[in-house]
Every structure is written in structure tokens, then in C-alpha cells.
Short mmCIF file of C-alpha atoms in Angstrom, two decimals:
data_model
loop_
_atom_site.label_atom_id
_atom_site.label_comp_id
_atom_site.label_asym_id
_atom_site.label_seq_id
_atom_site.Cartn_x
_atom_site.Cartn_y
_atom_site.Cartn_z
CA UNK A 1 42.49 27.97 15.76
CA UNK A 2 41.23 27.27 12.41
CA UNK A 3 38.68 23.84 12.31
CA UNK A 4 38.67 23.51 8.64
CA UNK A 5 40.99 20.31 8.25
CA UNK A 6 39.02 18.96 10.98
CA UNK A 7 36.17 18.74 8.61
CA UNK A 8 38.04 15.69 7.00
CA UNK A 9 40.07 14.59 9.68
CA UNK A 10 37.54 14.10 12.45
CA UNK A 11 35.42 11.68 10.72
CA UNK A 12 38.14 9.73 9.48
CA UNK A 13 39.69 9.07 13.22
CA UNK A 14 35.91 8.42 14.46
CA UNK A 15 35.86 5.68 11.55
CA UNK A 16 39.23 4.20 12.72
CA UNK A 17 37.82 3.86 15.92
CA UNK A 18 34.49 2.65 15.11
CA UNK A 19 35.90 -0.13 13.46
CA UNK A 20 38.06 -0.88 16.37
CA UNK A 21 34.14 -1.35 18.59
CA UNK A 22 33.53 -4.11 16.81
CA UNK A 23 30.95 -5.86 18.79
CA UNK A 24 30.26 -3.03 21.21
CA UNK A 25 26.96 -2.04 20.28
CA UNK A 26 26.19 0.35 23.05
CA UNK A 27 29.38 2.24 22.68
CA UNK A 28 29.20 2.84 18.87
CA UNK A 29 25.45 3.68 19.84
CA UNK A 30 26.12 6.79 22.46
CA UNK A 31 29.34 7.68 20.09
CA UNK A 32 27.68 8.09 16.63
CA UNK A 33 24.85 10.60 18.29
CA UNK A 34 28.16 12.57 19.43
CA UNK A 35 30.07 12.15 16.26
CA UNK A 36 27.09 13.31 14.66
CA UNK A 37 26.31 16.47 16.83
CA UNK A 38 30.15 17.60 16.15
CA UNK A 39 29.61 17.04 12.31
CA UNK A 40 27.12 19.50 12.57
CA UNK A 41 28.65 22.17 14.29
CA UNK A 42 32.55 21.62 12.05
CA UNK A 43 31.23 24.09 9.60
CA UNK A 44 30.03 26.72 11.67
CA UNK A 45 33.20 26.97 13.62
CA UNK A 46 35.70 26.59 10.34
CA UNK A 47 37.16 29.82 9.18
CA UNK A 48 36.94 31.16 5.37
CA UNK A 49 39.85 31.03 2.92
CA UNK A 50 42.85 28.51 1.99
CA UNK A 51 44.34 26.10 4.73
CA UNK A 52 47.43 24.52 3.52
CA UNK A 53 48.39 21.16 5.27
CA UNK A 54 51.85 20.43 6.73
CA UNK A 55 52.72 24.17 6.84
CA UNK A 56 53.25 24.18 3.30
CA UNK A 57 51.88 27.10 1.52
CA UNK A 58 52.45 29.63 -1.79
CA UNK A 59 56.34 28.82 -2.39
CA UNK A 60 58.21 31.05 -5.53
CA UNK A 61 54.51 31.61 -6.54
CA UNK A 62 53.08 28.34 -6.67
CA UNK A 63 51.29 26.55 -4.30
CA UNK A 64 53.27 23.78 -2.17
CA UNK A 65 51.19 20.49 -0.92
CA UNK A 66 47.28 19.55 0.09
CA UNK A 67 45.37 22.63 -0.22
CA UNK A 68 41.41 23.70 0.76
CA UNK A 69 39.65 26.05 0.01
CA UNK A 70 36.67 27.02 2.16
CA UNK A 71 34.13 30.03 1.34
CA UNK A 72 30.45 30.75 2.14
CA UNK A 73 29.25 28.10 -1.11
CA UNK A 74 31.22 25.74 0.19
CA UNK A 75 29.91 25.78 3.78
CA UNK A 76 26.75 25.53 2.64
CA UNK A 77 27.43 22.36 0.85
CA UNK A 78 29.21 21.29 3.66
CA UNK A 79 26.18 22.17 6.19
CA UNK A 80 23.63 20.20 4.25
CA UNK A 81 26.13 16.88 4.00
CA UNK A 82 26.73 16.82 7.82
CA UNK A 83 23.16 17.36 8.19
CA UNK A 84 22.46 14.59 5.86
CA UNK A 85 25.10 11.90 7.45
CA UNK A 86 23.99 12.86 11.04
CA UNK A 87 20.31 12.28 10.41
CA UNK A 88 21.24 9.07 8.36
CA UNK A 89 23.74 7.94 11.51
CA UNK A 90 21.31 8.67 14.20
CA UNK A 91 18.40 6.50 11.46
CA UNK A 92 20.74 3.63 11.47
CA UNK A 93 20.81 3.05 15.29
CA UNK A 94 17.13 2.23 15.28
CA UNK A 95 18.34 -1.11 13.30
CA UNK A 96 18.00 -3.87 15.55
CA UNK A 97 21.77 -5.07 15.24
CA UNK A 98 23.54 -1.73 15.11
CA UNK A 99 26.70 -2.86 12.85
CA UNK A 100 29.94 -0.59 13.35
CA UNK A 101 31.03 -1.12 9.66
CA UNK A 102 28.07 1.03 8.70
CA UNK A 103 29.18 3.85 11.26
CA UNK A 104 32.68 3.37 10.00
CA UNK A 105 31.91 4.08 6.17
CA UNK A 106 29.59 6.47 6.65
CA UNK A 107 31.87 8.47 8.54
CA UNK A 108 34.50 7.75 5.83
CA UNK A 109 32.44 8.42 2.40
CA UNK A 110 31.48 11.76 4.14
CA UNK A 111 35.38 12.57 5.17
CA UNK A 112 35.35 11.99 0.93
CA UNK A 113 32.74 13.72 0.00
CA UNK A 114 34.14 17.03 2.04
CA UNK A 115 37.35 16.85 1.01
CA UNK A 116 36.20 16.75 -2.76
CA UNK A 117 34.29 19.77 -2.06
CA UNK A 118 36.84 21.54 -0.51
CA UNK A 119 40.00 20.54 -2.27
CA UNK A 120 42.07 22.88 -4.27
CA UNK A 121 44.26 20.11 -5.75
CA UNK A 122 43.09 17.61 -8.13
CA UNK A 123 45.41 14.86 -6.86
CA UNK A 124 43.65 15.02 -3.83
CA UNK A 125 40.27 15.29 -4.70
CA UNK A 126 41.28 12.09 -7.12
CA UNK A 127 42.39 10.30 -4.18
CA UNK A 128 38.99 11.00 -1.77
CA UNK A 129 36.99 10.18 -5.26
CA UNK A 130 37.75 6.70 -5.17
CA UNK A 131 37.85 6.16 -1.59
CA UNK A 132 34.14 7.21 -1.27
CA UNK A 133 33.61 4.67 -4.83
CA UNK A 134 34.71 2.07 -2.76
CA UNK A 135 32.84 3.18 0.67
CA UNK A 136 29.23 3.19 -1.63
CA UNK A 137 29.87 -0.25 -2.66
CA UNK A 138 30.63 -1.53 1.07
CA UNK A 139 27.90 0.11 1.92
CA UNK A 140 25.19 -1.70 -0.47
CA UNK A 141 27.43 -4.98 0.32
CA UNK A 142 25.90 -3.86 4.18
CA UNK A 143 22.38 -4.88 3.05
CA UNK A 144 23.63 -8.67 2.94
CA UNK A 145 21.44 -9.59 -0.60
CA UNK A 146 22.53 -11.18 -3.97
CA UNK A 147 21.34 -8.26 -5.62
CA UNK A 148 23.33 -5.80 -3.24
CA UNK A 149 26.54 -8.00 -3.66
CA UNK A 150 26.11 -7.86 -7.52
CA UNK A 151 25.25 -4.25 -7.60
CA UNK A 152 28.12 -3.21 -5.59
CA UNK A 153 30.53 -5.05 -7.35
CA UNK A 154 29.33 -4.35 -10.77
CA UNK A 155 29.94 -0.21 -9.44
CA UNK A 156 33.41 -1.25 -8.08
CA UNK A 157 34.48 -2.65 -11.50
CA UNK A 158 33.30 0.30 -13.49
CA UNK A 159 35.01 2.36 -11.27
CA UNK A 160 38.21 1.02 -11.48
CA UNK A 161 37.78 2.31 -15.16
CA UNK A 162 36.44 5.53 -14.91
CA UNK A 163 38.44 6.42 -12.01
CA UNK A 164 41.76 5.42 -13.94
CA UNK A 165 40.77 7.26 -16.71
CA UNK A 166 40.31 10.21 -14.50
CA UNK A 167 43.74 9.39 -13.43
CA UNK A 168 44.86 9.30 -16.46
CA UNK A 169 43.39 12.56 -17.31
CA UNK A 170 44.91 14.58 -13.82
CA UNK A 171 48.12 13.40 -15.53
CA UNK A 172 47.43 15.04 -18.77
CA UNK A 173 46.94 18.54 -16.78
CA UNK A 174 50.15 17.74 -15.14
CA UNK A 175 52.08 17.33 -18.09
CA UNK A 176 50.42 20.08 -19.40
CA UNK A 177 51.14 22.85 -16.88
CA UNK A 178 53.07 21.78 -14.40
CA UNK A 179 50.92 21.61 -11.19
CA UNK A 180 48.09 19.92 -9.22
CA UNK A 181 46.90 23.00 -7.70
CA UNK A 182 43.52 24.06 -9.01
CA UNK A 183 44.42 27.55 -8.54
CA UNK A 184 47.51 27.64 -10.24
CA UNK A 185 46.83 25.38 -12.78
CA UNK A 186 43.96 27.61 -13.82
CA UNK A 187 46.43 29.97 -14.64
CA UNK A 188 48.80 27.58 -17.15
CA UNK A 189 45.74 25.85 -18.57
CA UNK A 190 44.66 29.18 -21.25
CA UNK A 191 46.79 27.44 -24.22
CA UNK A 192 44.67 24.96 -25.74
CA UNK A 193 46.70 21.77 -27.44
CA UNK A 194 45.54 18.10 -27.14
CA UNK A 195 46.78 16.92 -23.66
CA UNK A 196 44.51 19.57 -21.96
CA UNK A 197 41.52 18.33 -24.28
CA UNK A 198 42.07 15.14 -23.42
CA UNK A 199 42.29 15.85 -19.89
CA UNK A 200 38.84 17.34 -19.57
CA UNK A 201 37.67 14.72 -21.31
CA UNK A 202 38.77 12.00 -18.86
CA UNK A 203 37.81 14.72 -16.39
CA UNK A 204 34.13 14.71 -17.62
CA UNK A 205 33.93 10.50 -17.51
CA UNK A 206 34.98 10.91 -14.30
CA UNK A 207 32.50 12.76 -13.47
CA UNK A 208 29.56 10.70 -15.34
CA UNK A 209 30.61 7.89 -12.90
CA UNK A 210 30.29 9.68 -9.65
CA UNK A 211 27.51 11.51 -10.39
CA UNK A 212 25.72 8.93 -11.87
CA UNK A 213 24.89 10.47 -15.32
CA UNK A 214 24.43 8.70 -18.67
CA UNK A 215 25.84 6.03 -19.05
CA UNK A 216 26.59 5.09 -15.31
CA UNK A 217 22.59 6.07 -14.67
CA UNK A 218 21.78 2.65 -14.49
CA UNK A 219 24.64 1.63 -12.67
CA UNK A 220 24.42 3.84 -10.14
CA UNK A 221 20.37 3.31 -9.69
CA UNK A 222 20.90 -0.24 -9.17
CA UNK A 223 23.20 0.85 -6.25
CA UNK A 224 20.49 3.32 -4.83
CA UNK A 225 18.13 0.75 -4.91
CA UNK A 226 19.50 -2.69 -3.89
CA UNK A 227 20.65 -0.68 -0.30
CA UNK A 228 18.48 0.00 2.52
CA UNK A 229 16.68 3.06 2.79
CA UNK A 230 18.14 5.32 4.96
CA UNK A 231 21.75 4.12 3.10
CA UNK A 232 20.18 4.98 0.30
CA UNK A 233 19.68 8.92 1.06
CA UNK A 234 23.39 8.79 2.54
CA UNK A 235 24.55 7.33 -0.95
CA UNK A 236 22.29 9.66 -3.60
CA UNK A 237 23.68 12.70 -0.57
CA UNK A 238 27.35 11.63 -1.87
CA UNK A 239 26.67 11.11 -5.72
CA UNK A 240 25.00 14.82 -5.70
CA UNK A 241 28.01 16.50 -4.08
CA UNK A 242 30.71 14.59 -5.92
CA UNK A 243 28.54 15.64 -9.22
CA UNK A 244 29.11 19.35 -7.36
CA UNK A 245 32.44 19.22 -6.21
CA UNK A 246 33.73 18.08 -9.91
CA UNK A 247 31.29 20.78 -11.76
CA UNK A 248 33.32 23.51 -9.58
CA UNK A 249 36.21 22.10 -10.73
CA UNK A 250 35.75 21.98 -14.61
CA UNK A 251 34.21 25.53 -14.39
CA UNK A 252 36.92 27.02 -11.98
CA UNK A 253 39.61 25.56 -14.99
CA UNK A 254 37.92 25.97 -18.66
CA UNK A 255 35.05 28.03 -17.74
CA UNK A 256 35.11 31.19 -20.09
CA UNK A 257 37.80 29.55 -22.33
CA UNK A 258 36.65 29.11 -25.70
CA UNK A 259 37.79 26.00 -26.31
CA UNK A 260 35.58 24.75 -23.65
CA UNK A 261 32.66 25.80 -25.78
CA UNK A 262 31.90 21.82 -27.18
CA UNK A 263 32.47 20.81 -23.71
CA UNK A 264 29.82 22.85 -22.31
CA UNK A 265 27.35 21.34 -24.57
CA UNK A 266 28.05 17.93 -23.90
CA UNK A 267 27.66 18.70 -20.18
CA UNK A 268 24.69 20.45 -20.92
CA UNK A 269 23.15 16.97 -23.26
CA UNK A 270 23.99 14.78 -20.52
CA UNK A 271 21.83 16.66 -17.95
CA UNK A 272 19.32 16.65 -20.03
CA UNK A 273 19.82 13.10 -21.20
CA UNK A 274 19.47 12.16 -16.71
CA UNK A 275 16.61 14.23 -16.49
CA UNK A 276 14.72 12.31 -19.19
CA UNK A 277 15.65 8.98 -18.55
CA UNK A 278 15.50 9.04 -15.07
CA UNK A 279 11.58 9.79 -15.16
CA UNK A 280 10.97 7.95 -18.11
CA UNK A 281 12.68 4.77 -16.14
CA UNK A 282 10.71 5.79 -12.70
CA UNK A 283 7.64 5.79 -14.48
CA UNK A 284 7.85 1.98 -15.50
CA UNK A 285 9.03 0.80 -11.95
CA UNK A 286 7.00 -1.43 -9.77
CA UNK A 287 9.22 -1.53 -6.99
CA UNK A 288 9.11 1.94 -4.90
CA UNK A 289 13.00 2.33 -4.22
CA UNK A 290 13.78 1.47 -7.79
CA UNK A 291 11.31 4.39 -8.82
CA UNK A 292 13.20 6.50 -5.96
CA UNK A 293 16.23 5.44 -7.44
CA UNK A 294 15.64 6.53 -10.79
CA UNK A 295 14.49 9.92 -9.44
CA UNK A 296 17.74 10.40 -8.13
CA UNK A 297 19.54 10.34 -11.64
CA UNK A 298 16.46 12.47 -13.29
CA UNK A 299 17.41 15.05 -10.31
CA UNK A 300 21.08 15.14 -10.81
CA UNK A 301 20.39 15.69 -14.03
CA UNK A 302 18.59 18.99 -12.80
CA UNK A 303 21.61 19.92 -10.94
CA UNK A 304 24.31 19.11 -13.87
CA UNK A 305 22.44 21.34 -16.77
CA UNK A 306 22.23 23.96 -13.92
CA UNK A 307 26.09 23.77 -13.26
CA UNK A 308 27.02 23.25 -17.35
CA UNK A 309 25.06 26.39 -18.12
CA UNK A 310 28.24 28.29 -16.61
CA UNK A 311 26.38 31.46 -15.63
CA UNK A 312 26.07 32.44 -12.33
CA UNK A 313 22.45 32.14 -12.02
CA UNK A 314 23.20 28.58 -13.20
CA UNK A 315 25.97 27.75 -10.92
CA UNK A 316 23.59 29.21 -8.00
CA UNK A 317 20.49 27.45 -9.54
CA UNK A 318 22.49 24.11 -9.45
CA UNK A 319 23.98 24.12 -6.14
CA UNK A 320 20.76 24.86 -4.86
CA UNK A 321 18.82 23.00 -6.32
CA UNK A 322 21.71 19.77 -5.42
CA UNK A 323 21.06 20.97 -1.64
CA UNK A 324 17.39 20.89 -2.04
CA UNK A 325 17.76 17.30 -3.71
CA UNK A 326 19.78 15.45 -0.81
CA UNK A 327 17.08 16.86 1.61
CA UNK A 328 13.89 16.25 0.30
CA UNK A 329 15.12 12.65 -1.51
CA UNK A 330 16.42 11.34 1.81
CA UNK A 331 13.25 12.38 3.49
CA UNK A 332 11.80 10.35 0.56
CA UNK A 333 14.35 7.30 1.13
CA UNK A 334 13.87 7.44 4.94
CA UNK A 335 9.99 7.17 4.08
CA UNK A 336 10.62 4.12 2.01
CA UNK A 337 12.96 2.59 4.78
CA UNK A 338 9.85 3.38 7.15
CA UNK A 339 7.59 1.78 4.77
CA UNK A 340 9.95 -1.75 4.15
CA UNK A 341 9.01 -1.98 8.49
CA UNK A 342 5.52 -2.75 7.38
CA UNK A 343 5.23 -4.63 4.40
CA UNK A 344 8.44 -4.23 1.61
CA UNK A 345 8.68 -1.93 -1.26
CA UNK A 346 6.63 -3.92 -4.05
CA UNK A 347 4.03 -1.21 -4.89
CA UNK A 348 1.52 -3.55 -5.73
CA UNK A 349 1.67 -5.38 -2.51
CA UNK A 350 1.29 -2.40 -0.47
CA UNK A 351 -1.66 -0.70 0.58
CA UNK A 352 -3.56 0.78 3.30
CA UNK A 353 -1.15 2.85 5.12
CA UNK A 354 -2.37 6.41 5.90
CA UNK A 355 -4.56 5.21 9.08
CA UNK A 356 -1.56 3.22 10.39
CA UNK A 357 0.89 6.12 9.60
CA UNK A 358 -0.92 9.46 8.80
CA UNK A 359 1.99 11.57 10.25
CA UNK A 360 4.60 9.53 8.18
CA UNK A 361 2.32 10.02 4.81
CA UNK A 362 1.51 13.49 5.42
CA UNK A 363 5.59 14.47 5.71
CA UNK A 364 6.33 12.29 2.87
CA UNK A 365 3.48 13.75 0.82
CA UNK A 366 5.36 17.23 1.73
CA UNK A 367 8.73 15.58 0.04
CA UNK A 368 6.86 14.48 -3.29
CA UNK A 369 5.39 17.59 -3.57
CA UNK A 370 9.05 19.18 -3.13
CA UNK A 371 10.66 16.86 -5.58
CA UNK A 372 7.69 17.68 -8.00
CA UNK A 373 8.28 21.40 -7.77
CA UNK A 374 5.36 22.14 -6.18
CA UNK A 375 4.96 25.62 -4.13
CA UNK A 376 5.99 26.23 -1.68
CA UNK A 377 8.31 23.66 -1.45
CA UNK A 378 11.93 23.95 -1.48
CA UNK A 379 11.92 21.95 -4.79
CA UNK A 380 9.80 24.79 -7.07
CA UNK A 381 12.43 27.52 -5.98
CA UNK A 382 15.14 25.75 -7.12
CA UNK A 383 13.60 24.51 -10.54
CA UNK A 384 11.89 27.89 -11.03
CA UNK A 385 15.88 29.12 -10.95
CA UNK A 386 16.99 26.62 -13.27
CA UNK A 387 14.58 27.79 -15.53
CA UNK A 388 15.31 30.99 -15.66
CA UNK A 389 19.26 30.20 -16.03
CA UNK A 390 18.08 28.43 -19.14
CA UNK A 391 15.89 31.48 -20.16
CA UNK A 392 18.64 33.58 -19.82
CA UNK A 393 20.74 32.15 -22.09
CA UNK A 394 18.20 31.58 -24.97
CA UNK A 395 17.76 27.92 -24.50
CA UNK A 396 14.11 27.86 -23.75
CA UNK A 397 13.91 24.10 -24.54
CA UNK A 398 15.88 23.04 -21.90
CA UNK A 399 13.36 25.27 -19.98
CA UNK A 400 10.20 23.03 -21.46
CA UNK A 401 12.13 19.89 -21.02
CA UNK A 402 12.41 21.06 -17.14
CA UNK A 403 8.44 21.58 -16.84
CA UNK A 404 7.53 18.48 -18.38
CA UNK A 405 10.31 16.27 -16.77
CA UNK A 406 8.52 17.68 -13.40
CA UNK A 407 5.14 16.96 -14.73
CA UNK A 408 6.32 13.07 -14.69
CA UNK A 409 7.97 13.32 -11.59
CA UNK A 410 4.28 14.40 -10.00
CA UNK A 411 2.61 11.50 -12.03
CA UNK A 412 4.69 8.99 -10.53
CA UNK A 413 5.27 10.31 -6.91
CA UNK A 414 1.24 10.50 -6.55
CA UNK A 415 1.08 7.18 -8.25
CA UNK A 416 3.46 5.28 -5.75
CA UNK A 417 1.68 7.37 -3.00
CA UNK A 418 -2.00 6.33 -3.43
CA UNK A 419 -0.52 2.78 -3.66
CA UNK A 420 1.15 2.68 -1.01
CA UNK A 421 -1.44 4.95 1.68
CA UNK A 422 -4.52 4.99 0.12
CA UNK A 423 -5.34 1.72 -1.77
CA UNK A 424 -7.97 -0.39 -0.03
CA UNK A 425 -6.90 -3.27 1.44
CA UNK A 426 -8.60 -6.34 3.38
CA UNK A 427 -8.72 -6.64 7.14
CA UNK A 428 -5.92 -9.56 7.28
CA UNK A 429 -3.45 -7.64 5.74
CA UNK A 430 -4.10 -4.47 8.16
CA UNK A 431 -4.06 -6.21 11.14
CA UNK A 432 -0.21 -7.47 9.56
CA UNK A 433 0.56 -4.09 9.23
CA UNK A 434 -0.70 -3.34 12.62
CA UNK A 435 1.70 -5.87 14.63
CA UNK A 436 4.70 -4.49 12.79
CA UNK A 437 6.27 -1.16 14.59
CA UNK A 438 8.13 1.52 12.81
CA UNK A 439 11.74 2.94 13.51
CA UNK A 440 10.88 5.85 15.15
CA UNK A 441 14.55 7.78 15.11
CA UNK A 442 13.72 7.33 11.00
CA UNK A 443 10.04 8.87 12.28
CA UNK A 444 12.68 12.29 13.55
CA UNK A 445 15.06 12.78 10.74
CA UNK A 446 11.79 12.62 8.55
CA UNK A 447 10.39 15.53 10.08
CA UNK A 448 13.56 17.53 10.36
CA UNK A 449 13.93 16.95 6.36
CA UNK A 450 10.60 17.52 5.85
CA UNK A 451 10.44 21.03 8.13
CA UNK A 452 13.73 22.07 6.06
CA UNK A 453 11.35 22.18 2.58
CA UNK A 454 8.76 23.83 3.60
CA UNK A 455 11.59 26.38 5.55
CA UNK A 456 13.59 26.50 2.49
CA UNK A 457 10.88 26.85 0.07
CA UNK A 458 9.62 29.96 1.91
CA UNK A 459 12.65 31.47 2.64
CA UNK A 460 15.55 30.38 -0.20
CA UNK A 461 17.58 33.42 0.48
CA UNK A 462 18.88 31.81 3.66
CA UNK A 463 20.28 29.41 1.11
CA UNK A 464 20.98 31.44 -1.88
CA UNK A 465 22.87 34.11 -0.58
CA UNK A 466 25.77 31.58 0.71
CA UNK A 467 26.06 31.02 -2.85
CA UNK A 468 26.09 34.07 -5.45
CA UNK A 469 29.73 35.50 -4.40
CA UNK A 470 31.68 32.51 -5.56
CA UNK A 471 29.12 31.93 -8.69
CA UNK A 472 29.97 34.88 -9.79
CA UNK A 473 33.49 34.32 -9.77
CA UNK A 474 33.24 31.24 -11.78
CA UNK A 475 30.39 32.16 -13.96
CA UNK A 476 30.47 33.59 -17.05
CA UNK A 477 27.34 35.71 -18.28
CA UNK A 478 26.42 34.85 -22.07
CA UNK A 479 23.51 34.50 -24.62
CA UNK A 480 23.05 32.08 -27.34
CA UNK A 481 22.56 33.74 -29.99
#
């Protein structure tokens, strides 16, 4: 029996009833940690290759209905996103009031996030990119602020836009060669004219919006950061492998194509336009999850230039270095959410911590260091990649921009980390911290996130080598010349 459509449809019938335990706190309790042990183990027991839903299939040469496609890339994606959501489920039950709504749209924003990743028609993966819009604006609503409501709406309005236009776009390819299979439409999509130009285009400002790129940065860091922390690294987890699952897309239908040239380098500018203004903005924040926020859209930044280089040392470089991201940023969120226990996230009112917490600041020291490319962290072997992807096609700037774009990311991540462990503070305030505990299931996912960079950064290839076979198929090699 083949487990791949259970990938999706598991998590969707656990959301259904989740929602239906309304009020049952113990039940949705012993049922996420199940749920989230069998999200784990979905991708390990799916096999390779299509799966075509309803018994449709390849019909007078094109393909017939909701296709996926699964391969070793893929699964590796798919591995580090159950990971993710069962570390962030089994972090939520240490809240106090365990709410089922956050169970439920968890479990449905990662049913999303899979089936974008695995979806070989675009109708599909347009239908699963707005469901998971909507689930990351429930799920800031779920913090119960001002801010959060604002935040949330403001994405939900912006996405109504960018997803019609994305809409809008699919259409376009449609019209243009008769299909919404990705496979097949790759192979009517070589004629350029306008309606497949504009379709890319709408394709790419679909993509800006779910993957948080210039100029839905801000938007998106506002969501990041008006949630609570351990939503937070579920929410950056989904922006990172919609940015992924899109990327695969664009390059699987115009990569190679030479009207796809001018595409490529506005791909390419608005990686490098995240990666900028991401640190720059991190580097003026006050507030810690605002500067973690901000880091999020400097990182997917990272993993877009990687992806728009095309080659398949740049495909492999971003992929990797978008699985590296989720893990060591939600170790850094889940440090944050640990942090709020004792005394908020306003830097400058924090203090003190690293005799209260050493454990806690030595594993999130091991996730700065990661996110700054330090060795060995997982974090340096993905960034060293990237910059040889950009070597290799003669754009050593981009290179540069990389090193120095890390060199901020260090500044600010040691910055935020002496203020918040190892600034004096007076007696009163320590005995405060003292009488306040600490969510310890937060306390375990930390260290499991925190073990997988160091493993990671000392052994990539156990990574890596999931993902060069399918980057080579939709790489292209070439150098600027």
C-alpha cells in the first residue's frame, strides 16, 4: 500500500476531529503526541514516484486529475516539516490552556504546506496556497492581542490580492497550453507569447507573498512577530517551504528557456533585496522576536538566490540551506517563547539569564551560531554552498553580499544574547525571574533542534545526497559571462 496521499490526508482528518474536542483538553493532549509521532514516520513509509488520486492517471497522453509527485528531495522536505510541526505540537501542550484550534490549524497549514511540495498540478497547489494563507493568520489571531488581530488581518487582505493574481496567472498557463499538470504543461509551455509571460509573472507575486520576500517582507515579519513563539517557528517552517515548493515549480516550467532569462534575475534581486533588508531591519530592533522575525526574511532570502541561480548546486544549496533555516530558527523561536516565561521579549528589559537557564542559553547560543554560519554548524555548510553556487556562475558579488549579510546576522544574534543572559541585573529582578518556571516540553524540542545543527553541520551529506538527483534534473549548468 502506498502512504503518500496520507501525507495530506491524515492531518486534515486529525484537524476535523480536533476541532470536534472542543473543550476536551486531555484528549486533544494524549492525541496530538500521537498525531505527531505518525507525522513523523508518513515519509519514511511513502513510496517514490507519481500517485494519482481517484484512480485517474496518464489518459491519451496527458495526465487526468490531482497528481503528486514524491522523490528523495521531496522527502526530505517533507521529513524536516513533520519534524518541525511535531516538535511545535508537542511545545504547545505545555501552554496552560491547551486550545484545540491551535492543534486544528497546525495540523491543517502543514496538510498545505505538503501538498504544495508535493503537487504536480498547479490548481492544486493554488488551492493548499491559500488555505495555509488563511491558517497563518488564524494562527497569529491565536495569540489574542491588538497587534496579532491587526497583523493577521492586514496578511489576509494582501493575500486575497496576491493569491488572485496567482489565480489569475494559473489561468494564463491554462489558456496557454491546455493543462494544469506541471508535467505536461512543461512540455506546451517552450513557445514564448504574452499569456505565458504574464503567467510567470503573477506566478512570481505569488510567490513574494508566501515566501515573504520584498515587498510582503514586512508584512510577513509583523506576522512572525506579533505570534507566540513556538507559532512562530511553525509559521517561518511554512513560509520557507511554500518559498520551496513554488521555486520547484517555476524552475521545473521555464528553467533553461531563454525567455526566462529576465525572470531569473529578478528572482535573483529579490533574494538579495531579503537578505539585506532583513538584517539591516534586525539590526535596529529592540524587541527580540521582531529581530527574529526579520531574520527570517534575511534567511529566505538565502534560500530564494540559492533556488533563482537555477544550477544544481544552487537548487541543492537552497533546499538545504531552507531545511537548515526551519531548524535552527525554530530552535531560536522556541528560545524566545522560553524566554517570554521569564520576563517578555523587550531586550532592554531583560537581563540576567544564563545562571537561571545555562542549558537553555548554551543550546540557543548553538542556534545563533548556526544562523550566523559559524562552523560547525549546520548553518556554515549551507551558506558555504550558496557561495560557491554564486562562484560558479561568475557572480561573486552575490557571494560578498552573502559574507557580509552573515557578518550582521552575528552582530545582532550576540547582541540580543548578552542582553538577554549576560547583562547584570539587580537582585529584585532575579529573584522575579526565579519564581517564574519555564515550559519544559519547549526545554525538549530545543535540544532536539539544537542536536540536529551540530549533526547536520558535521555530517551534511545525510542531507545533501536526498537532494542532487532531482537538482540535477531541474538545473541548468551556466556561466555569466
Amino acid at each position: 500500500m502506498n502512504y503518500l496521499p496520507m501525507i495530506v490526508v491524515f492531518p486534515l482528518i486529525m484537524a476535523i476531529i480536533m476541532n470536534l474536542l472542543h473543550g476536551k483538553e486531555k484528549a486533544v493532549k494524549y492525541i496530538t503526541f500521537i498525531t505527531a509521532a505518525i507525522l513523523i514516520i508518513l515519509p519514511f513509509i511513502s513510496q517514490y514516484g507519481y500517485y494519482y488520486f481517484g484512480g485517474h492517471g496518464v489518459v491519451d497522453g496527458w495526465v487526468s486529475g490531482i497528481a503528486y509527485l514524491y522523490n528523495p528531495a521531496k522527502q526530505a522536505v517533507i521529513v524536516t516539516l513533520s519534524l518541525i510541526a511535531s516538535l511545535v505540537l508537542i511545545s504547545g501542550m505545555g501552554e496552560k490552556l491547551t486550545n484545540n484550534m491551535f492543534v486544528t490549524l497546525t495540523l491543517m497549514g502543514f496538510a498545505s504546506v505538503a501538498a504544495i511540495v508535493l503537487a504536480d498540478d498547479i490548481f492544486n497547489l493554488y488551492v493548499f496556497f491559500e488555505i495555509v494563507s488563511i491558517v497563518q493568520a488564524g494562527l497569529v489571531f491565536l495569540s489574542g492581542t491588538e497587534e496579532a488581530y491587526k497583523a493577521g488581518l492586514r496578511y489576509m487582505i494582501l493575500g486575497n490580492v496576491a493569491a488572485s493574481l496567482m489565480l489569475l496567472g494559473i489561468a494564463f498557463l491554462l489558456a496557454s497550453t491546455g493543462t494544469l499538470n506541471i508535467t505536461d504543461m512543461k512540455n506546451y509551455i517552450l513557445v514564448d507569447n504574452p499569456m505565458i509571460y504574464g503567467g510567470l509573472l503573477l506566478l512570481i507575486v505569488g510567490l513574494t507573498y508566501g515566501a515573504g520576500l520584498p515587498p510582503f517582507h514586512n508584512v510577513k515579519a509583523d506576522l512572525y512577530a506579533r505570534s507566540k513563539g513556538f507559532i512562530s517557528a511553525m509559521l517561518q517552517t511554512y513560509s520557507k517551504f511554500v518559498l520551496v515548493g513554488l521555486m520547484i515549480v517555476i524552475l521545473k516550467l521555464f528553467n533553461g528557456l531563454d525567455y526566462f532569462v529576465s525572470a531569473h534575475g529578478v528572482l535573483i534581486a529579490l533574494g538579495v533585496l531579503a537578505m539585506v533588508f532583513g538584517v539591516v531591519m534586525a539590526l535596529l530592533q529592540s524587541d527580540y522576536k521582531r529581530l527574529l522575525a526579520y531574520h527570517a526574511i534575511s534567511q529566505g532570502g538565502y534560500v530564494a538566490t540559492g533556488l533563482a541561480l537555477g544550477t544544481p548546486l544552487g537548487i541543492v544549496a537552497g533546499i538545504f540551506h531552507a531545511i537548515n533555516h526551519v531548524i535552527y530558527k525554530s530552535a531560536l523561536f522556541l528560545g524566545a517563547y522560553i524566554v517570554s516565561h521569564k520576563g517578555g521579549s523587550n531586550l532592554h528589559k531583560l537581563g540576567g539569564l544564563l545562571p537561571l537557564m545555562p542549558s537553555v542559553a548554551f543550546m540557543v547560543l548553538c542556534a545563533k551560531l548556526a544562523i550566523s554560519g559559524v562552523p560547525p554548524f549546520n548553518g556554515f555548510q549551507s551558506k558555504w554552498m550558496l557561495a560557491q553556487a554564486a562562484m560558479q556562475v561568475n557572480m561573486p558579488e552575490i557571494a560578498m553580499i552573502m559574507i557580509i549579510v552573515s557578518i550582521g546576522t552575528f552582530v545582532s544574534m550576540m547582541k540580543a544574547f548578552y542582553l538577554i543572559y549576560l547583562k547584570p541585573v539587580d537582585e529584585e529582578t532575579l529573584k522575579e525571574y526565579q519564581n517564574k518556571g519555564v515550559p519544559k516540553l519547549a526545554v525538549f524540542s530545543l535540544f532536539v533542534l539544537t542536536a540536529l545543527c551540530v549533526i547536520i553541520g558535521i555530517y551534511p551529506d545525510i542531507v545533501t545526497n536526498y537532494l542532487w538527483d532531482y537538482a540535477n534534473e531541474l538545473g541548468v549548468n551556466y556561466c555569466l559571462k
